[in-house]
mmCIF file of C-alpha atoms in Angstrom:
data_model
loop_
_atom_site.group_PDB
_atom_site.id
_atom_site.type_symbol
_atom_site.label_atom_id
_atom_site.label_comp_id
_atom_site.label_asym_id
_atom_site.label_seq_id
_atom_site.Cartn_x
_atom_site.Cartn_y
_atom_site.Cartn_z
ATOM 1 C CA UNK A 605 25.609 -5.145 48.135
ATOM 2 C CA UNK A 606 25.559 -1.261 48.417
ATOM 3 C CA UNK A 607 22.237 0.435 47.019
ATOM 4 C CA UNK A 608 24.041 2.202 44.118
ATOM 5 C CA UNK A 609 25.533 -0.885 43.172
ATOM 6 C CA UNK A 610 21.887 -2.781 43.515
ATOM 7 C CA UNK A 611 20.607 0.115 41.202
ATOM 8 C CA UNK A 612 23.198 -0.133 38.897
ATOM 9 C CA UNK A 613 22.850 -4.005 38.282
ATOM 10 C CA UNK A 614 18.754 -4.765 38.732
ATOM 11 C CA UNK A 615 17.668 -1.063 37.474
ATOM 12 C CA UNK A 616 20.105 0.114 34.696
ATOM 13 C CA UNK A 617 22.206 -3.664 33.653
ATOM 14 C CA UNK A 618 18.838 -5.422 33.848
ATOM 15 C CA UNK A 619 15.922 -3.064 33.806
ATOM 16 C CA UNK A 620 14.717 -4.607 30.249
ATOM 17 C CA UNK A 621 12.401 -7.746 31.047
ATOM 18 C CA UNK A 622 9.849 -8.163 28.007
ATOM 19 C CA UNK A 623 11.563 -11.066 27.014
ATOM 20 C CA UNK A 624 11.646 -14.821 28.629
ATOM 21 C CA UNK A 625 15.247 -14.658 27.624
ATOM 22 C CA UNK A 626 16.000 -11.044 29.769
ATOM 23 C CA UNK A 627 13.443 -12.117 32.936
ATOM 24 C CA UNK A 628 16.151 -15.416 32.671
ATOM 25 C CA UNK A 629 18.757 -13.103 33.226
ATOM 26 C CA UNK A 630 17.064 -11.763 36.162
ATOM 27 C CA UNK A 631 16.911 -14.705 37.161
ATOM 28 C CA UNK A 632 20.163 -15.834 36.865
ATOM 29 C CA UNK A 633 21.436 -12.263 39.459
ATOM 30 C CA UNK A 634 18.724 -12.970 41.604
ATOM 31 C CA UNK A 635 20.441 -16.878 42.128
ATOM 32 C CA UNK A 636 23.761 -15.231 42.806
ATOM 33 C CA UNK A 637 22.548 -12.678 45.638
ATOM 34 C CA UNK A 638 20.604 -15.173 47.500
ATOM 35 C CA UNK A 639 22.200 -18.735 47.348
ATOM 36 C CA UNK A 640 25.232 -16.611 49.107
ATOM 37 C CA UNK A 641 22.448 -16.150 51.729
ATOM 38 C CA UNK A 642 21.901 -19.670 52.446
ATOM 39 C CA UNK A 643 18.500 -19.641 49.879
ATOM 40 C CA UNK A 644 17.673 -21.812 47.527
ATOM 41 C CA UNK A 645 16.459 -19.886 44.287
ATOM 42 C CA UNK A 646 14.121 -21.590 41.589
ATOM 43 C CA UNK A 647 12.210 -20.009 38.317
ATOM 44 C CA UNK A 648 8.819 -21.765 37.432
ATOM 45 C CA UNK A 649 7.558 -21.227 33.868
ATOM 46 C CA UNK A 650 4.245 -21.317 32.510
ATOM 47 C CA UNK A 651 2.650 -20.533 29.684
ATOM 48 C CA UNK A 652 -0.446 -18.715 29.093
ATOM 49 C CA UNK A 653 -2.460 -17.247 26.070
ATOM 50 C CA UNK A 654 1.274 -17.801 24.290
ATOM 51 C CA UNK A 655 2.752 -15.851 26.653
ATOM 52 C CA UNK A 656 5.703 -17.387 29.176
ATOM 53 C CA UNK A 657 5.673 -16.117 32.676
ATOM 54 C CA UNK A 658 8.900 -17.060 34.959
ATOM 55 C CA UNK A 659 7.979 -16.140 38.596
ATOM 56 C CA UNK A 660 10.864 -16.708 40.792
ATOM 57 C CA UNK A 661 10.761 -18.300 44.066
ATOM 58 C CA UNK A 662 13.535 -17.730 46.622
ATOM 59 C CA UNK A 663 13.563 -20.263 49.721
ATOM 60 C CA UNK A 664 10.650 -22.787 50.455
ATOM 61 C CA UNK A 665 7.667 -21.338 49.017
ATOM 62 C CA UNK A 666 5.565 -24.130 49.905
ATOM 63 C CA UNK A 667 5.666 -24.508 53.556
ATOM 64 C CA UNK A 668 7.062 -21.004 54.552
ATOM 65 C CA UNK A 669 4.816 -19.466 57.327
ATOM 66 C CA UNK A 670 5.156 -15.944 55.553
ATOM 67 C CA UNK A 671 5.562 -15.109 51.800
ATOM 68 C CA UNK A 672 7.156 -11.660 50.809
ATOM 69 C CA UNK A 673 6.057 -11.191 47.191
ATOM 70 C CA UNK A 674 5.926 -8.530 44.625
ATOM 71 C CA UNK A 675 6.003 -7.826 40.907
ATOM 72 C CA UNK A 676 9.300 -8.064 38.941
ATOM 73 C CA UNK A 677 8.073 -7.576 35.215
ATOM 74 C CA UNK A 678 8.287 -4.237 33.001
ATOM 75 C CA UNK A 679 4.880 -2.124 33.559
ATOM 76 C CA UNK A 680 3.159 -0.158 30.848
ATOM 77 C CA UNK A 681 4.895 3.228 30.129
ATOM 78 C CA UNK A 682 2.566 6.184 31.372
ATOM 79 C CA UNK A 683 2.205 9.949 29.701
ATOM 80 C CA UNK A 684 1.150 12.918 31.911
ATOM 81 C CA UNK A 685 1.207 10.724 35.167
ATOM 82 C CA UNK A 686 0.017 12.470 38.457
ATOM 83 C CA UNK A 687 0.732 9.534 40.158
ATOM 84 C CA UNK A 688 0.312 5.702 40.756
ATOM 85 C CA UNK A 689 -1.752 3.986 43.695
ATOM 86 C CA UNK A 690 -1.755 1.006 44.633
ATOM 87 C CA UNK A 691 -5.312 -0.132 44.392
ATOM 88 C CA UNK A 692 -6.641 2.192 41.942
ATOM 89 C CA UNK A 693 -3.814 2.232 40.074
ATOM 90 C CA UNK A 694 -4.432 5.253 38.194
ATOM 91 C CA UNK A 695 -5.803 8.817 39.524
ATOM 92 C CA UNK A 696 -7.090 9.697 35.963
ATOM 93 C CA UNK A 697 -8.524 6.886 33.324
ATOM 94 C CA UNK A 698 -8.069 9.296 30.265
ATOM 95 C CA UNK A 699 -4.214 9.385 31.252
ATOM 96 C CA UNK A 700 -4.436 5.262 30.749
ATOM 97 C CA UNK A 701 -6.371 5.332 27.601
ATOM 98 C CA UNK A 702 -4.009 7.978 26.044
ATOM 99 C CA UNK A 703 -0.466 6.284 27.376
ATOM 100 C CA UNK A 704 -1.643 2.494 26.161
ATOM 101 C CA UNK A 705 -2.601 3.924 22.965
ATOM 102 C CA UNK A 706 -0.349 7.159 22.131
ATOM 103 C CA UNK A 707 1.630 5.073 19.221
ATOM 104 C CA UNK A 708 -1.370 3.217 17.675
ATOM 105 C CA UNK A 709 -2.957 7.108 17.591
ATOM 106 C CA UNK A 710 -0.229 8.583 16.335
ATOM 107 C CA UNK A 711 0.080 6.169 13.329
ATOM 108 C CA UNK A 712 -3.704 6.211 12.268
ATOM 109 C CA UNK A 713 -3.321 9.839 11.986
ATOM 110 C CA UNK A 714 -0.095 9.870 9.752
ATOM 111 C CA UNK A 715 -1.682 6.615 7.926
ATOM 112 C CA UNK A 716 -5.238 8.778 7.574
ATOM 113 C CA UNK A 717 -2.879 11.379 6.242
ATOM 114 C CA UNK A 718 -0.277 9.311 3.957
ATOM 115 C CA UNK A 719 -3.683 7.986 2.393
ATOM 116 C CA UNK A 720 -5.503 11.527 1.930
ATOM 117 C CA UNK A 721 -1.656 12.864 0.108
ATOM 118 C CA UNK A 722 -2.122 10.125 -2.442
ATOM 119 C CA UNK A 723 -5.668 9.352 -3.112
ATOM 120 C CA UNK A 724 -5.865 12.147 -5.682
ATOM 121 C CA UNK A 725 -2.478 11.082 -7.182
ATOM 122 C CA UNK A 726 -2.388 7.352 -7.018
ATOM 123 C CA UNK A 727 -5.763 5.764 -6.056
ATOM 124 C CA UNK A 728 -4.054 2.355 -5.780
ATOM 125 C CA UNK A 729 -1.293 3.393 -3.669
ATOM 126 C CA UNK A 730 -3.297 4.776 -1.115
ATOM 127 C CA UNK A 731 -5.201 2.035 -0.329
ATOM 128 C CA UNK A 732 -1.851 -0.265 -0.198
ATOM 129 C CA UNK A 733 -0.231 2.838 2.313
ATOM 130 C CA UNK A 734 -3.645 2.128 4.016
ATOM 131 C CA UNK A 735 -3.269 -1.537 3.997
ATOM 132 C CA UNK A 736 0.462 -1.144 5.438
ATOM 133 C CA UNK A 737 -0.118 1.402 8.585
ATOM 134 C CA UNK A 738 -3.268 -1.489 9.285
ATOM 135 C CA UNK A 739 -0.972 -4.017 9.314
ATOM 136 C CA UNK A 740 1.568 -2.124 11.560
ATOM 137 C CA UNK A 741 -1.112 -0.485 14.403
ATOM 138 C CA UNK A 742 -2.333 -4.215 14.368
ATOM 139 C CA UNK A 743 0.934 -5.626 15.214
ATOM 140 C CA UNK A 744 1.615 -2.449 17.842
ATOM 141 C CA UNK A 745 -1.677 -3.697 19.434
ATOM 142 C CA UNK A 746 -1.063 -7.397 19.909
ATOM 143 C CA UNK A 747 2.628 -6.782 20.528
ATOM 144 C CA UNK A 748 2.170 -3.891 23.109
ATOM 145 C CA UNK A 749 -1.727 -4.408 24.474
ATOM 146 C CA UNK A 750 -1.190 -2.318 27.105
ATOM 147 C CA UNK A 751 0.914 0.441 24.971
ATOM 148 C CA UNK A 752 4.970 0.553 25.507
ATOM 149 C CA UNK A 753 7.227 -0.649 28.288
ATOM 150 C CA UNK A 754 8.354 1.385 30.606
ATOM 151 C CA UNK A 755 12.194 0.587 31.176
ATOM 152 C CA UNK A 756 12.504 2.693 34.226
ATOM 153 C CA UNK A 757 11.304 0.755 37.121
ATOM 154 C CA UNK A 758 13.770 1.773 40.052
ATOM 155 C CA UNK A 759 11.201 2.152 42.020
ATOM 156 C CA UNK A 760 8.058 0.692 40.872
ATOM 157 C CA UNK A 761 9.739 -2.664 40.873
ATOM 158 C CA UNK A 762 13.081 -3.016 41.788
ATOM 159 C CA UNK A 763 12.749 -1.049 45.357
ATOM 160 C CA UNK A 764 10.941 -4.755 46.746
ATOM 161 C CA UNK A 765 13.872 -6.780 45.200
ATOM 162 C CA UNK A 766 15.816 -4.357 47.139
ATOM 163 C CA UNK A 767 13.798 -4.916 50.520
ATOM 164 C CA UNK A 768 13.746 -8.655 49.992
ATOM 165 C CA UNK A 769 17.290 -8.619 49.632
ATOM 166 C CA UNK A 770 17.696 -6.382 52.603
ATOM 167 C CA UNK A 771 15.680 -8.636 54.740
ATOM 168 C CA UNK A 772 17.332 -11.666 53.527
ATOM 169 C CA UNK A 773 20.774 -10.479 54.972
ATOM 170 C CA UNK A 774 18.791 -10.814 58.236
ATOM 171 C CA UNK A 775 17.159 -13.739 57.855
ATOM 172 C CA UNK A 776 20.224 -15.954 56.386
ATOM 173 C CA UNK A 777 17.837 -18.738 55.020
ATOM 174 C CA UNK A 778 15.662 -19.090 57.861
ATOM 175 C CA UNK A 779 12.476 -21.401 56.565
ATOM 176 C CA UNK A 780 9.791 -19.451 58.349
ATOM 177 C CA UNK A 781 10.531 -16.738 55.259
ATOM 178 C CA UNK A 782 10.417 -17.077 51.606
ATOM 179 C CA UNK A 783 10.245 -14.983 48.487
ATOM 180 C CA UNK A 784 8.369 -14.825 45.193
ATOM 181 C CA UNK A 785 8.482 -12.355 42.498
ATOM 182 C CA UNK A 786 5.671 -12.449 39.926
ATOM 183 C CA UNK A 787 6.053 -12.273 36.476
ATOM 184 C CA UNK A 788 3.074 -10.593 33.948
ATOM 185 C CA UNK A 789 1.620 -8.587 36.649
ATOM 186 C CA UNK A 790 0.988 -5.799 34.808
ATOM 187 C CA UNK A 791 -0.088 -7.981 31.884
ATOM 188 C CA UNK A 792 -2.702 -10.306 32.857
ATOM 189 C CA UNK A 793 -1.853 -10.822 36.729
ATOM 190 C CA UNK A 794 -0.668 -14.079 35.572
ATOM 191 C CA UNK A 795 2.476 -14.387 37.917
ATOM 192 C CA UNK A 796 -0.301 -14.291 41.098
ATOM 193 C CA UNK A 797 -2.415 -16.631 39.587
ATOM 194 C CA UNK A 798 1.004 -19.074 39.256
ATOM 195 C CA UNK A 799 1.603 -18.531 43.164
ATOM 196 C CA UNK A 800 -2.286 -19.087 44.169
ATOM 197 C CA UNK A 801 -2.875 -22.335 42.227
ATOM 198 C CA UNK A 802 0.778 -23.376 43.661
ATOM 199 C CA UNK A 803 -0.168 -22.581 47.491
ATOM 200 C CA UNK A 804 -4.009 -24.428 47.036
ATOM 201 C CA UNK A 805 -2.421 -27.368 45.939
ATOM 202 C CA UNK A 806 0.201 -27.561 48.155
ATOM 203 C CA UNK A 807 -3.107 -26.661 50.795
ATOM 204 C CA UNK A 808 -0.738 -23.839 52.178
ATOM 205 C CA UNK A 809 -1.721 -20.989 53.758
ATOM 206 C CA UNK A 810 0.632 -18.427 54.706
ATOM 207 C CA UNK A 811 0.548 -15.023 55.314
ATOM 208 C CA UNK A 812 1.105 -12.712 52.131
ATOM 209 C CA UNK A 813 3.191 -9.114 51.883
ATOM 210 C CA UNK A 814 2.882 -7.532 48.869
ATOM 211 C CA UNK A 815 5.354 -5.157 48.017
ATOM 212 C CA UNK A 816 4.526 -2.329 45.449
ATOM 213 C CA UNK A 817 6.718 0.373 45.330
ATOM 214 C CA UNK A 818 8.401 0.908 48.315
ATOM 215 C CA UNK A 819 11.639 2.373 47.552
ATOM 216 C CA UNK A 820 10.598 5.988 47.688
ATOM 217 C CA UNK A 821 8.517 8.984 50.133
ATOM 218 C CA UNK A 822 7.401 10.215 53.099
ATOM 219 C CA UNK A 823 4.431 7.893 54.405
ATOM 220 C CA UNK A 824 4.296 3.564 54.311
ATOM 221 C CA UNK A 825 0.732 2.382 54.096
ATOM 222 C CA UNK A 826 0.126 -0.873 55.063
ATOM 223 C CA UNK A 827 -3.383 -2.035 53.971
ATOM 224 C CA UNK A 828 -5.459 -4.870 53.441
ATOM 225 C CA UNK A 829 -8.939 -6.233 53.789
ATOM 226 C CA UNK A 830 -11.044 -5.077 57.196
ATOM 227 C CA UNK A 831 -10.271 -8.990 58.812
ATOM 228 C CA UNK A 832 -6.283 -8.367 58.264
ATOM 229 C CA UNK A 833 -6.521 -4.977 59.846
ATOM 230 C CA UNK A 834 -5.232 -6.198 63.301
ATOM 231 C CA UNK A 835 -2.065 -8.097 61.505
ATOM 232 C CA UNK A 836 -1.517 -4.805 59.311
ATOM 233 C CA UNK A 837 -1.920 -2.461 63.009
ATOM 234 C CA UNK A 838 0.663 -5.520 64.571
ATOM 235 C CA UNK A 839 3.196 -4.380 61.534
ATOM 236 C CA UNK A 840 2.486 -0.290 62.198
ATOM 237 C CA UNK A 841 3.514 -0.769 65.972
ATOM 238 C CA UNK A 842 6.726 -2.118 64.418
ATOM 239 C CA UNK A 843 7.524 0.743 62.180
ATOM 240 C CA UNK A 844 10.751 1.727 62.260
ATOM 241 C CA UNK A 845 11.012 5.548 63.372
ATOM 242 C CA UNK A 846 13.100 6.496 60.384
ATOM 243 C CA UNK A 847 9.146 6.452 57.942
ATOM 244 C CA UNK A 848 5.577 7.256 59.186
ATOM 245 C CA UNK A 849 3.927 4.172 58.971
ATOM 246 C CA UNK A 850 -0.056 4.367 59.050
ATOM 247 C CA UNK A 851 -2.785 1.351 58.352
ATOM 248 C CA UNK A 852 -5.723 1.720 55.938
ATOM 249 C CA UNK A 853 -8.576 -0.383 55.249
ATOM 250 C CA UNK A 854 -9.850 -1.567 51.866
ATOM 251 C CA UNK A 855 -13.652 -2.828 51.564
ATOM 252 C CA UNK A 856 -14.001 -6.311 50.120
ATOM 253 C CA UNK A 857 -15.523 -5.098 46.660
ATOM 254 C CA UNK A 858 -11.922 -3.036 46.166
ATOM 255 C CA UNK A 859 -9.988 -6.182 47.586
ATOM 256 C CA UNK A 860 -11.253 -8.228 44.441
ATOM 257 C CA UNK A 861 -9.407 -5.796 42.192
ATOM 258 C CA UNK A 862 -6.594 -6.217 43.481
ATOM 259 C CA UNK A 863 -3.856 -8.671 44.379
ATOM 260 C CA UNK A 864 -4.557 -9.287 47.641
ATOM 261 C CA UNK A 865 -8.038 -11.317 46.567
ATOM 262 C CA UNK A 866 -6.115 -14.095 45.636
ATOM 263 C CA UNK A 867 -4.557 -14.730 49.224
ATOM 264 C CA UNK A 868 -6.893 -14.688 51.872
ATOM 265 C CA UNK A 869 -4.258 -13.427 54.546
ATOM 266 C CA UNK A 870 -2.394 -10.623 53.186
ATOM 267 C CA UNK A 871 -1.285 -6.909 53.167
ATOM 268 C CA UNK A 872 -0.134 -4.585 50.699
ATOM 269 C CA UNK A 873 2.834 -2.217 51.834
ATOM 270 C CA UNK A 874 3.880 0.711 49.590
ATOM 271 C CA UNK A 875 5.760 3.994 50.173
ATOM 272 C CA UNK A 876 4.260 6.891 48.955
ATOM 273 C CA UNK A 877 3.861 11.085 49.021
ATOM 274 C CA UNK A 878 1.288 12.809 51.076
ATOM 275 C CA UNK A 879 -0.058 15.905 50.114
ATOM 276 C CA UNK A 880 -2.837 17.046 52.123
ATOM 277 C CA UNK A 881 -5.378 14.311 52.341
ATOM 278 C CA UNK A 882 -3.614 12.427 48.890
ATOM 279 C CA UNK A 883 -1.732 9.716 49.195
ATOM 280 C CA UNK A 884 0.185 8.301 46.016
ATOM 281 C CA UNK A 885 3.522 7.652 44.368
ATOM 282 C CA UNK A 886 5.232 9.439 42.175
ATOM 283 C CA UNK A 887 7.509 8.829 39.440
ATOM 284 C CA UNK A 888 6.832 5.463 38.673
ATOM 285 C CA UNK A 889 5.904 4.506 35.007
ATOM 286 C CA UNK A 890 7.688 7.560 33.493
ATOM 287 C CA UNK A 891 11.383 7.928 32.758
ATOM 288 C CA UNK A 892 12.299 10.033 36.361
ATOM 289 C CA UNK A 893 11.255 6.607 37.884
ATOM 290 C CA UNK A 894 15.385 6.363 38.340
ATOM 291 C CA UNK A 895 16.253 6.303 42.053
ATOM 292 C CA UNK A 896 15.652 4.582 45.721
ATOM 293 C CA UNK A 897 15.917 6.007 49.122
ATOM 294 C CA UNK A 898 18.443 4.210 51.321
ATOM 295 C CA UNK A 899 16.550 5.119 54.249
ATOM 296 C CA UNK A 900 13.559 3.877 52.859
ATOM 297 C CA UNK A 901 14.867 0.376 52.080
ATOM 298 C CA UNK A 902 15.748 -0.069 55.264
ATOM 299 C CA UNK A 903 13.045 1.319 56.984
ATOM 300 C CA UNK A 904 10.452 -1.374 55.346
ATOM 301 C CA UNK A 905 12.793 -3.986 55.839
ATOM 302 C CA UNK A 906 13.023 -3.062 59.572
ATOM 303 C CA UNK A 907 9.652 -2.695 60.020
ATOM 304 C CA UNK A 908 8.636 -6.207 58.753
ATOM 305 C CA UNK A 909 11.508 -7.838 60.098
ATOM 306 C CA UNK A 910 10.377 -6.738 63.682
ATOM 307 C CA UNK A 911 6.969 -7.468 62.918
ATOM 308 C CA UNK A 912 7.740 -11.334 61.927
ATOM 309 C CA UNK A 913 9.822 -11.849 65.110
ATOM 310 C CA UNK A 914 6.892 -10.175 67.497
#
């Protein structure tokens, strides 16, 4: 599959994945691409605080020496965005406050105004226009608790897909090598949760590559926790010459915020801008989030591919 036509189906066709019904669809494309591979292709449900996540696992998750995983779901929409990073997530906390709460803001000031219009005309119909927007920011809260989708997500999550599916050209079902993407990541983390309580009962331990964002940019960084620092400087010497590759190191206190604390032999590869001495990705969470980099793609999916067979 050319990259337009990758875009066009996973980005534009099936960008919209707040439902269980939509993620099914995914799914259901995801089975197509990668049985012709030689994979098997499996979603596993569960349910959680009554929400259904569907993480899907492509190949033999349990016993595969090397897991290549990454987020699939729709992430929260972001206003004013100078950026996204993978660890911190956001450059600027008053930028996430005001994006997961724009709507509910916006209505409490037309409801505080609908009310202050009609209390001197109709005393009773203020307080029922009161009682309405309540009952509406209320549902925009438990519908949307971390403010709207963001159905744009070339990028942010359909650039790993992309490597994944790259890599899996290569690989042609080969055991040592499976995939997982993770449902409700943005949500509640749930889909890593799913894979970790999978893997400890199964008593697996394999090595973990988390892909976030790597479809777009000048500089990979592969990072990870300071006693995966060798495996992430083993993936570096790899790098294809196409993308600056560089390594960085993550104390243990940042490790527990993110993914990677779940899986005690992992990395965290992402594709970002560099300007000056900051590193982050652009894009991503807003509506210009639209487009992948060929060169990219295949860049990443070089890179690991010659690191696994080193």
């Amino acid at each position: 599959m050319n990259l337009d036509d990758f875009v066009m189906k996973y980005a534009v066709v099936l960008s919209k994945r707040s439902s269980l019904k939509q993620r099914q669809l995914v799914l259901a494309a995801v089975y197509e691409d990668f049985t012709a591979l030689g994979y098997t292709v499996k979603g596993v449900t569960e349910k959680r605080k009554g929400r259904s996540s569907l993480n899907i696992h492509i190949g033999d998750v349990s016993s595969a020496q090397t897991l290549i995983i990454a987020p699939y779901d729709m992430p929260p929409r972001r206003f004013f965005s100078k950026g996204y990073h993978p660890f911190r997530e956001e450059d600027n906390i008053l930028i996430k406050l005001l994006s997961e709460n724009i709507f509910t803001l916006a209505i409490t000031v037309v409801a505080l105004a609908a009310f202050w219009l009609t209390a001197n005309i109709n005393p009773i119909l203020s307080y029922v226009i009161l009682g309405l927007f309540s009952v509406l920011i209320l549902a925009l809260i438990i519908v949307f608790p971390l403010g709207i989708n963001c159905a744009y997500t070339a990028n942010k999550n359909n650039s790993s897909l992309a490597v994944m599916l790259k890599m899996a050209e290569t690989l042609k079902g080969k055991k040592e090598v499976a995939f997982v993407l993770l449902d409700h990541v943005s949500l509640n983390h749930h889909g890593e949760l799913m894979l970790s309580t999978l893997l400890a009962k199964k008593q697996a331990s394999p090595t973990v590559i988390y892909l976030d964002c790597v479809g777009y940019g000048d500089v990979a960084v592969i990072s990870g926790s300071p006693d995966n620092q060798g495996m992430a400087k083993h993936y570096v010497s790899c790098a294809d010459p196409s993308l600056r590759f560089e390594t960085k190191t993550y104390e243990n206190n940042e490790i527990l915020m993110s993914a990677l604390n779940r899986f005690p032999k992992a990395l965290n590869v992402s594709v970002g801008i560099l300007k000056g001495k900051h590193w982050s990705v652009p894009k991503v969470r807003t509506p210009q989030d639209t487009e992948i980099s060929e060169t990219v793609i295949e860049a990443v999916a070089s890179t690991l591919l010659r690191g696994l067979k080193a």
